[in-house]
XYZ file of C-alpha atoms in Angstrom:
585
model
C 27.331 0.491 -30.516
C 25.269 -0.515 -33.486
C 21.490 -0.258 -33.531
C 19.536 -3.298 -32.335
C 18.779 -5.920 -34.943
C 15.067 -5.057 -35.046
C 14.141 -1.928 -36.972
C 11.106 0.245 -36.333
C 9.365 -1.540 -39.193
C 10.130 -4.928 -37.616
C 8.689 -3.849 -34.268
C 5.541 -2.477 -35.901
C 5.056 -5.759 -37.751
C 5.341 -7.735 -34.505
C 2.916 -5.328 -32.830
C 0.412 -5.873 -35.643
C 0.670 -9.640 -35.180
C 0.104 -9.451 -31.423
C -2.754 -6.962 -31.820
C -4.455 -9.262 -34.324
C -4.171 -12.200 -31.926
C -5.431 -10.199 -28.946
C -8.351 -8.764 -30.944
C -9.747 -12.297 -30.893
C -8.591 -13.536 -27.483
C -8.638 -10.430 -25.271
C -12.284 -10.917 -24.158
C -11.111 -13.963 -22.184
C -8.523 -11.877 -20.339
C -11.092 -9.137 -19.672
C -13.707 -11.510 -18.232
C -14.081 -10.811 -14.506
C -13.604 -13.822 -12.229
C -16.089 -12.410 -9.711
C -18.832 -12.691 -12.350
C -17.774 -16.154 -13.493
C -21.007 -17.839 -12.418
C -23.420 -14.912 -12.527
C -22.474 -14.257 -16.169
C -21.969 -17.950 -17.037
C -18.540 -17.081 -18.411
C -17.552 -20.632 -19.354
C -20.494 -21.091 -21.702
C -19.914 -17.660 -23.218
C -16.381 -18.457 -24.365
C -15.768 -22.196 -24.326
C -17.069 -25.030 -26.516
C -14.742 -27.609 -24.957
C -14.718 -29.214 -21.511
C -12.582 -27.888 -18.648
C -10.917 -31.298 -18.422
C -9.802 -31.005 -22.035
C -8.399 -27.531 -21.399
C -6.460 -28.564 -18.299
C -5.117 -31.670 -20.026
C -3.948 -29.628 -23.030
C -2.273 -27.026 -20.817
C -0.478 -29.718 -18.839
C 0.619 -31.421 -22.041
C 1.792 -28.102 -23.458
C 3.826 -27.451 -20.314
C 5.461 -30.881 -20.500
C 6.639 -30.095 -24.034
C 8.475 -26.907 -23.009
C 11.958 -26.946 -24.521
C 11.117 -29.559 -27.153
C 11.352 -28.678 -30.859
C 8.273 -26.847 -32.105
C 5.962 -29.104 -34.052
C 4.100 -27.414 -36.863
C 0.390 -27.884 -36.531
C -2.256 -27.119 -39.132
C -5.138 -25.155 -37.666
C -8.548 -26.727 -38.368
C -10.373 -25.110 -41.255
C -12.670 -22.262 -40.282
C -11.014 -21.415 -36.938
C -8.982 -18.389 -35.925
C -6.460 -18.950 -33.131
C -8.659 -21.829 -31.940
C -11.870 -19.752 -31.987
C -14.931 -20.413 -34.096
C -15.681 -17.106 -35.926
C -19.433 -17.717 -35.830
C -19.844 -18.501 -32.115
C -16.736 -16.637 -30.860
C -15.990 -19.661 -28.683
C -12.849 -21.744 -28.293
C -13.318 -24.982 -30.206
C -9.664 -25.973 -30.661
C -7.743 -25.644 -27.404
C -4.451 -26.819 -28.901
C -4.693 -24.170 -31.619
C -5.373 -21.537 -28.946
C -2.355 -22.548 -26.859
C -0.036 -22.724 -29.856
C -1.101 -19.271 -31.034
C -0.659 -17.820 -27.539
C 2.865 -19.190 -27.344
C 3.739 -17.792 -30.776
C 2.493 -14.293 -29.850
C 4.168 -14.033 -26.434
C 7.530 -12.375 -25.890
C 9.383 -15.683 -25.496
C 7.867 -16.697 -28.831
C 9.106 -13.504 -30.513
C 12.770 -14.398 -30.103
C 14.046 -11.967 -32.733
C 12.535 -9.038 -30.810
C 14.222 -9.706 -27.457
C 17.889 -9.857 -26.511
C 19.257 -11.912 -23.669
C 21.298 -10.152 -21.005
C 24.477 -11.882 -22.183
C 23.815 -10.812 -25.791
C 23.342 -7.220 -24.696
C 26.506 -7.189 -22.582
C 28.395 -8.661 -25.513
C 26.997 -5.855 -27.698
C 28.290 -3.276 -25.203
C 31.627 -5.000 -24.714
C 32.819 -4.156 -28.198
C 32.421 -0.413 -27.628
C 32.909 -0.032 -23.897
C 35.718 -0.551 -21.423
C 34.471 -2.750 -18.601
C 33.312 -0.718 -15.588
C 35.668 -0.581 -12.635
C 34.519 -2.444 -9.539
C 35.345 -0.184 -6.616
C 34.191 -2.602 -3.906
C 33.388 -6.265 -4.415
C 30.065 -6.908 -2.659
C 28.007 -9.999 -1.956
C 24.425 -8.698 -2.188
C 22.872 -11.844 -0.718
C 24.450 -10.742 2.566
C 21.974 -7.886 2.869
C 18.993 -8.690 0.652
C 16.905 -11.744 -0.160
C 17.741 -14.111 -3.003
C 15.212 -12.668 -5.480
C 16.319 -9.077 -4.909
C 19.975 -10.105 -4.995
C 19.447 -11.721 -8.399
C 17.706 -8.613 -9.745
C 20.213 -6.118 -8.369
C 23.300 -8.018 -9.512
C 21.876 -8.594 -12.987
C 20.717 -5.026 -13.508
C 23.598 -3.183 -11.842
C 26.213 -4.516 -14.243
C 24.049 -3.497 -17.198
C 23.591 -0.002 -15.753
C 27.313 0.349 -14.992
C 28.141 -0.687 -18.557
C 25.636 1.841 -19.914
C 27.178 4.578 -17.770
C 30.665 3.714 -19.009
C 29.476 3.535 -22.625
C 27.749 6.934 -22.351
C 30.704 8.502 -20.548
C 28.698 9.484 -17.470
C 29.192 8.941 -13.742
C 25.741 9.790 -12.441
C 22.641 7.602 -12.190
C 19.066 8.631 -11.423
C 17.132 5.757 -9.869
C 13.425 6.546 -10.273
C 11.136 4.846 -7.773
C 14.208 3.838 -5.777
C 12.222 2.536 -2.813
C 14.516 1.437 -0.023
C 17.561 1.732 -2.243
C 18.583 -1.830 -3.089
C 19.798 -0.985 -6.599
C 21.033 2.501 -5.715
C 23.236 1.311 -2.872
C 24.742 -1.484 -4.956
C 25.532 0.835 -7.868
C 27.177 3.352 -5.559
C 29.075 0.870 -3.395
C 30.259 -1.592 -6.028
C 30.756 0.671 -9.038
C 31.401 4.058 -7.418
C 28.623 5.778 -9.357
C 26.952 8.925 -8.044
C 23.362 7.789 -7.569
C 20.320 9.962 -6.919
C 17.457 7.860 -5.663
C 14.079 9.535 -6.194
C 10.994 8.124 -4.506
C 7.576 9.655 -3.885
C 7.348 8.015 -0.458
C 8.842 10.076 2.337
C 8.933 6.872 4.413
C 11.324 5.292 1.925
C 13.441 8.433 1.687
C 13.652 8.771 5.454
C 14.638 5.114 5.670
C 17.415 5.610 3.160
C 18.583 8.692 5.043
C 18.671 6.710 8.283
C 20.819 4.084 6.631
C 23.156 6.845 5.451
C 23.484 8.148 8.998
C 24.321 4.723 10.395
C 26.775 3.917 7.656
C 28.622 7.177 8.335
C 28.880 6.314 12.030
C 30.289 2.886 11.274
C 32.434 3.744 8.263
C 35.458 4.687 10.370
C 35.201 1.488 12.391
C 34.816 -0.543 9.221
C 37.747 1.115 7.487
C 39.885 0.693 10.605
C 39.108 -3.040 10.698
C 39.802 -3.419 6.973
C 43.144 -1.670 7.422
C 43.981 -3.818 10.456
C 43.188 -6.969 8.488
C 45.799 -5.984 5.875
C 48.429 -4.930 8.448
C 50.837 -7.717 9.520
C 50.663 -8.529 13.215
C 47.141 -7.192 13.708
C 44.256 -9.624 13.916
C 40.980 -8.856 12.249
C 37.824 -8.768 14.293
C 36.032 -12.094 14.569
C 32.967 -12.654 12.374
C 29.881 -10.953 13.759
C 31.744 -8.869 16.394
C 32.554 -5.168 16.163
C 35.339 -3.254 17.845
C 33.616 -0.018 18.766
C 35.819 2.966 18.048
C 36.881 4.920 21.135
C 34.666 7.898 21.678
C 31.602 6.200 20.248
C 29.102 4.970 22.784
C 28.028 1.425 22.104
C 24.412 2.141 22.985
C 24.307 4.868 20.337
C 25.421 2.500 17.635
C 23.575 -0.558 16.480
C 25.012 -3.680 18.070
C 26.418 -6.043 15.479
C 24.070 -8.747 14.358
C 25.266 -12.320 14.041
C 25.917 -12.899 10.359
C 24.531 -16.429 10.589
C 20.935 -15.288 11.112
C 18.209 -16.065 8.604
C 18.119 -14.299 5.249
C 14.684 -12.862 6.027
C 16.119 -11.007 9.023
C 18.802 -9.240 7.027
C 17.995 -5.705 6.030
C 18.921 -3.942 2.793
C 21.499 -1.211 2.544
C 20.389 1.973 0.806
C 23.394 4.189 1.201
C 27.159 4.227 1.090
C 30.193 5.646 2.752
C 32.228 8.466 1.317
C 33.764 7.744 -2.063
C 37.072 9.059 -0.784
C 36.963 6.622 2.128
C 36.565 3.534 -0.039
C 39.234 0.841 -0.072
C 40.061 -1.240 -3.130
C 40.305 -4.433 -1.074
C 38.010 -5.557 1.720
C 38.162 -8.181 4.396
C 35.142 -10.462 3.863
C 34.514 -10.807 7.586
C 34.465 -7.081 8.265
C 32.412 -6.543 5.084
C 29.779 -8.917 6.427
C 29.914 -7.063 9.699
C 29.518 -3.740 7.915
C 26.388 -4.922 6.119
C 24.927 -6.474 9.241
C 24.948 -3.479 11.554
C 21.918 -1.789 10.065
C 18.786 -2.069 12.166
C 15.325 -2.914 10.864
C 13.669 0.261 12.096
C 13.324 1.597 8.558
C 11.535 -1.439 7.111
C 8.142 0.245 6.989
C 5.566 -0.103 4.209
C 5.823 2.541 1.536
C 3.174 5.206 1.388
C 1.185 5.508 -1.847
C 2.356 7.788 -4.643
C 0.553 11.125 -4.506
C 0.655 13.303 -7.639
C 1.988 16.840 -7.127
C -1.402 18.300 -8.019
C -2.896 16.571 -4.966
C -0.232 17.732 -2.520
C -0.967 20.641 -0.251
C 1.276 23.695 -0.407
C 2.537 22.800 3.066
C 3.519 19.287 1.953
C 5.299 20.571 -1.149
C 7.238 23.052 0.954
C 8.042 20.384 3.554
C 9.479 18.018 0.934
C 11.548 20.775 -0.642
C 12.863 21.816 2.759
C 13.784 18.240 3.714
C 15.673 17.679 0.462
C 17.627 20.901 0.968
C 18.350 20.006 4.605
C 19.738 16.633 3.564
C 22.068 18.253 1.062
C 23.165 20.880 3.603
C 23.790 18.231 6.278
C 25.857 16.221 3.814
C 28.017 19.280 3.101
C 28.434 20.002 6.841
C 29.545 16.419 7.407
C 32.169 16.878 4.701
C 31.050 13.698 2.963
C 30.928 13.330 -0.768
C 28.036 10.863 -0.656
C 27.604 8.669 -3.681
C 23.977 7.920 -2.866
C 21.522 10.742 -2.282
C 17.875 9.864 -1.507
C 15.292 12.471 -2.526
C 11.518 12.679 -2.076
C 9.579 13.760 -5.128
C 6.785 12.666 -7.452
C 8.372 12.805 -10.893
C 6.802 12.969 -14.334
C 8.071 13.759 -17.820
C 7.564 17.457 -16.993
C 9.749 17.358 -13.862
C 12.751 19.665 -14.101
C 15.512 17.366 -12.913
C 18.079 20.158 -12.589
C 15.810 21.938 -10.106
C 15.516 18.743 -8.088
C 19.210 17.804 -8.386
C 21.348 20.940 -8.519
C 24.580 18.943 -9.024
C 23.128 17.029 -11.979
C 25.364 16.258 -14.934
C 24.663 13.884 -17.804
C 23.281 10.680 -16.333
C 21.738 7.257 -16.856
C 18.106 6.949 -15.790
C 17.056 3.600 -14.324
C 13.987 2.068 -12.757
C 13.759 -1.384 -11.192
C 10.138 -2.572 -11.080
C 8.641 0.883 -11.308
C 4.896 0.612 -10.828
C 2.177 1.522 -13.281
C 2.610 4.839 -15.079
C 6.049 5.483 -13.594
C 7.704 3.138 -16.118
C 6.372 4.957 -19.221
C 7.019 8.284 -17.481
C 10.651 7.208 -17.099
C 10.891 6.682 -20.859
C 9.198 10.024 -21.542
C 11.714 11.742 -19.252
C 14.587 10.035 -21.048
C 13.345 11.322 -24.403
C 12.553 14.834 -23.148
C 15.670 15.561 -21.059
C 18.937 16.181 -22.953
C 20.925 15.436 -19.792
C 19.773 11.796 -19.816
C 22.216 9.780 -21.911
C 20.642 6.341 -21.585
C 17.810 4.535 -19.855
C 17.183 1.068 -18.415
C 13.584 0.574 -17.277
C 11.955 -2.546 -15.825
C 8.266 -1.951 -15.181
C 5.649 -3.839 -13.186
C 2.069 -3.511 -11.906
C 0.455 -3.239 -15.336
C -2.980 -3.072 -13.694
C -2.042 0.388 -12.392
C -1.392 1.744 -15.889
C -3.822 4.352 -17.171
C -5.080 3.869 -20.726
C -5.850 6.710 -23.079
C -8.438 4.874 -25.169
C -10.082 2.469 -22.713
C -13.808 3.349 -22.896
C -14.390 1.872 -19.440
C -11.420 3.601 -17.828
C -10.993 7.111 -16.426
C -10.371 9.841 -18.974
C -6.780 10.983 -19.526
C -6.826 14.737 -19.717
C -3.113 15.540 -19.955
C -2.109 13.028 -22.673
C 0.273 11.349 -20.231
C -1.439 7.983 -19.936
C 0.684 4.905 -19.475
C -0.635 3.053 -22.531
C -0.228 3.373 -25.413
C 3.070 5.207 -25.407
C 4.076 4.914 -29.066
C 2.546 7.101 -31.735
C 1.980 3.953 -33.805
C -0.507 2.484 -31.307
C -1.940 5.865 -30.386
C -2.902 6.384 -34.013
C -4.818 3.077 -33.768
C -6.530 4.009 -30.456
C -5.292 0.733 -28.998
C -6.346 -0.356 -25.506
C -6.272 -3.522 -23.382
C -8.737 -3.039 -20.523
C -8.113 -3.222 -16.773
C -8.879 -6.918 -16.323
C -6.559 -7.766 -19.203
C -3.807 -5.692 -17.607
C -4.489 -7.541 -14.348
C -4.022 -10.785 -16.269
C -0.710 -9.489 -17.638
C 0.637 -9.500 -14.079
C 0.216 -13.278 -13.799
C 3.411 -15.344 -13.950
C 3.085 -18.136 -16.523
C 6.430 -19.731 -15.630
C 5.567 -19.972 -11.937
C 2.045 -21.232 -12.529
C 3.401 -23.855 -14.925
C 5.514 -25.245 -12.075
C 2.597 -25.461 -9.693
C 3.149 -22.131 -7.933
C -0.325 -21.328 -9.095
C -3.374 -19.255 -8.421
C -5.249 -19.594 -5.132
C -8.312 -21.117 -6.755
C -10.385 -21.626 -3.636
C -10.418 -17.921 -2.768
C -11.526 -17.057 -6.328
C -14.189 -19.752 -6.148
C -15.492 -18.430 -2.814
C -15.712 -14.890 -4.196
C -17.554 -15.955 -7.353
C -20.125 -17.992 -5.395
C -20.546 -15.085 -2.961
C -21.463 -12.962 -5.983
C -24.229 -15.429 -6.812
C -25.554 -15.082 -3.251
C -25.442 -11.306 -3.511
C -27.351 -11.478 -6.794
C -30.012 -13.834 -5.441
C -30.600 -12.235 -2.036
C -29.381 -8.626 -2.070
C -30.227 -5.881 -4.480
C -26.840 -4.265 -3.831
C -24.754 -7.093 -5.253
C -22.885 -4.525 -7.371
C -21.802 -2.669 -4.275
C -18.758 -0.484 -4.793
C -17.330 -1.731 -1.508
C -14.908 -4.585 -1.912
C -14.775 -7.709 0.186
C -11.013 -7.491 0.547
C -8.887 -10.184 2.122
C -11.673 -11.945 4.007
C -10.587 -15.353 2.725
C -7.350 -15.395 4.743
C -9.333 -15.029 7.977
C -12.173 -17.425 7.142
C -12.201 -20.982 8.480
C -14.769 -22.261 5.971
C -17.026 -21.124 3.134
C -19.790 -20.484 5.664
C -17.480 -18.309 7.759
C -16.259 -16.539 4.604
C -19.784 -15.584 3.509
C -20.776 -14.371 6.981
C -17.647 -12.236 7.280
C -18.055 -10.833 3.748
C -21.696 -9.873 4.284
C -20.830 -8.092 7.527
C -18.011 -6.219 5.829
C -20.422 -5.152 3.085
C -22.804 -4.037 5.872
C -25.495 -6.444 4.686
C -27.877 -8.353 6.962
C -26.865 -12.003 6.967
C -29.655 -13.158 9.302
C -31.988 -13.995 6.416
C -29.609 -16.726 5.248
C -29.367 -19.942 7.234
C -26.205 -21.983 7.410
C -27.841 -24.612 5.205
C -28.710 -21.960 2.590
C -25.108 -20.781 2.413
C -23.637 -24.275 2.334
C -26.129 -25.190 -0.373
C -24.595 -22.603 -2.711
C -21.151 -24.049 -2.093
C -22.306 -27.604 -2.807
C -24.174 -26.538 -5.955
C -21.190 -24.830 -7.582
C -18.406 -27.044 -6.264
C -18.698 -29.450 -9.262
C -18.129 -26.449 -11.575
C -14.938 -25.342 -9.858
C -12.932 -27.056 -12.623
C -14.439 -24.574 -15.097
C -13.009 -21.668 -13.116
C -9.643 -23.385 -12.784
C -9.401 -24.074 -16.518
C -10.552 -20.566 -17.465
C -8.034 -18.886 -15.200
C -5.284 -21.037 -16.669
C -6.249 -19.649 -20.087
C -5.894 -16.146 -18.669
C -2.451 -17.074 -17.383
C -1.563 -18.337 -20.863
C -2.498 -14.940 -22.328
C -0.464 -12.997 -19.735
C 2.857 -12.918 -21.658
C 1.003 -11.845 -24.815
C -0.568 -8.828 -23.108
C 2.695 -7.971 -21.361
C 4.397 -8.337 -24.733
C 2.123 -5.761 -26.337
C 2.771 -3.280 -23.506
C 6.541 -3.714 -23.765
C 6.604 -3.668 -27.572
C 4.710 -0.381 -27.388
C 7.451 1.055 -25.151
C 10.187 -0.217 -27.437
C 8.366 1.200 -30.458
C 8.218 4.572 -28.685
C 12.008 4.637 -28.362
C 12.445 3.497 -31.978
C 10.329 6.470 -33.068
C 12.796 8.959 -31.520
C 15.422 10.276 -33.943
C 18.171 10.862 -31.373
C 17.859 7.415 -29.767
C 20.528 5.483 -31.636
C 20.081 2.183 -29.819
C 17.015 0.628 -28.215
C 16.246 -2.932 -27.245
C 14.087 -5.198 -25.131
C 16.428 -7.218 -22.930
C 15.583 -10.121 -20.630
C 17.584 -9.316 -17.511
C 16.191 -11.782 -14.975
C 15.212 -15.394 -14.593
C 11.394 -15.326 -14.953
C 11.008 -17.966 -12.227
C 12.768 -15.698 -9.744
C 11.457 -12.399 -11.107
C 8.450 -12.668 -13.464
C 8.718 -9.049 -14.617
C 12.064 -9.772 -16.190
C 12.288 -7.513 -19.288
C 14.089 -4.178 -19.464
C 13.495 -1.475 -22.068
C 16.917 0.017 -22.815
C 17.724 3.111 -24.868
C 20.893 5.069 -25.680
C 21.039 8.554 -27.224
C 23.448 10.008 -29.757
C 26.227 11.567 -27.715
C 26.921 14.425 -30.162
C 23.268 15.471 -30.334
C 22.983 15.199 -26.557
C 25.933 17.508 -25.976
C 24.684 19.953 -28.597
C 21.289 20.103 -26.890
C 22.717 20.837 -23.470
């Protein structure tokens, strides 16, 4: 495989361009919506009307896909800003510059999924499909799209690197892991910090083992002349197995939302090369929903008690021992651990060989940690990382953020941006999570809830000295029947006396600011417009980090998913030099 078309110098040049643009526009992304009226945010940044902004954004959206028209920026403005007032005076210039400095606008930096697969095709034999699966039978449409798109890329990477093992970091409930193991026969180790997720995956493993013999028997019967296959949605329970011990088969015609994901697989030795579609649907439908519990938060190892560390280690060892007693060569092994670049993978996975490391929508710092692990561990041959939750990233140089003491902050990752002490700010990273494509199609921001919260802040400023209370209002809006009800509920949650405010006083605030709601709408649309630019800087930083590594022979930013289905659609992919990797081992 040849190196990606963009060199390290090319990436640095694109980073410089985006940084220059954001140095002017980032204050808009960092403006807090809660303080929109108390800080008079519109007047601070805008010298045009909200109607003009909304009209320009709508017009810009209507022109998506049309040939780019060159536009001369008015004299004396920078990206639509007036240098003297630092306000937007040319909204069209602002929007055009934002589009040019977003990832979709930097076409030469990103590869499409088809381009990447074509790049691999020339140097890699296509991966063998052990079992043909239909993922929409056991996961929703969005997750099915993500898993199918990413699993083929990962399988191709594994074949290209000559490895058969995959480490799925932040594996959650095992959507990707199970698909990689079932369809491509890869040995997958799913690592998640949540014991709830790991226990859920283990429970799926147990149930799949109980049903694997029945499933294989039905598949064999379907291929044997004179034997009829089981009807759709009905299971023939194997003699000796009590029906009440096994999950009753669920009708395959039920709603997609009721289907549960599979996070495990049967023995590799027990796999068949051909499957009956009806019994396959049955096989994927037998799993109960008792493991669909919310994941517990990630807890760093330093915050775990000695008892908890010992408990996790014991559980992982017990799972491995149980697997050996069952005589099953599982191809998906769920493990509970909080991993960082310093984690010794061979201590966690004793059977580890050279492997591909993957992460599908790994939150916050886990995505950059995945890339650090890939660089630091000689046993990792390639990496495919799709991050999310940029607001949870820690920043090394953010003056308003917590201090990073161990030099393992999530941003910046590359030495190039670290040398420049680059930072975005938490509100800007929050803005990076917004989905421009969805908002452009009307799947927009819940403006009324933002408006309620901003007007509440005015009330807190005018009537309560503790309007900067550290306690958050939370999701009061979803329970409120009106603005009046919202304010009363919020004040009670903040433990503030609401008796000094009459209903007319509260409603008066609503009526006073209601005509200015368009300002908030327009301003938040500008933040949405900046989202792909901020995300672009974060991802270019990660790509630059891989380009800086001498033994990473290939690295690229690849769009794996449809952004309408999955807004966090870009993967950072890297491949090491095989000879250097083997020498290092």
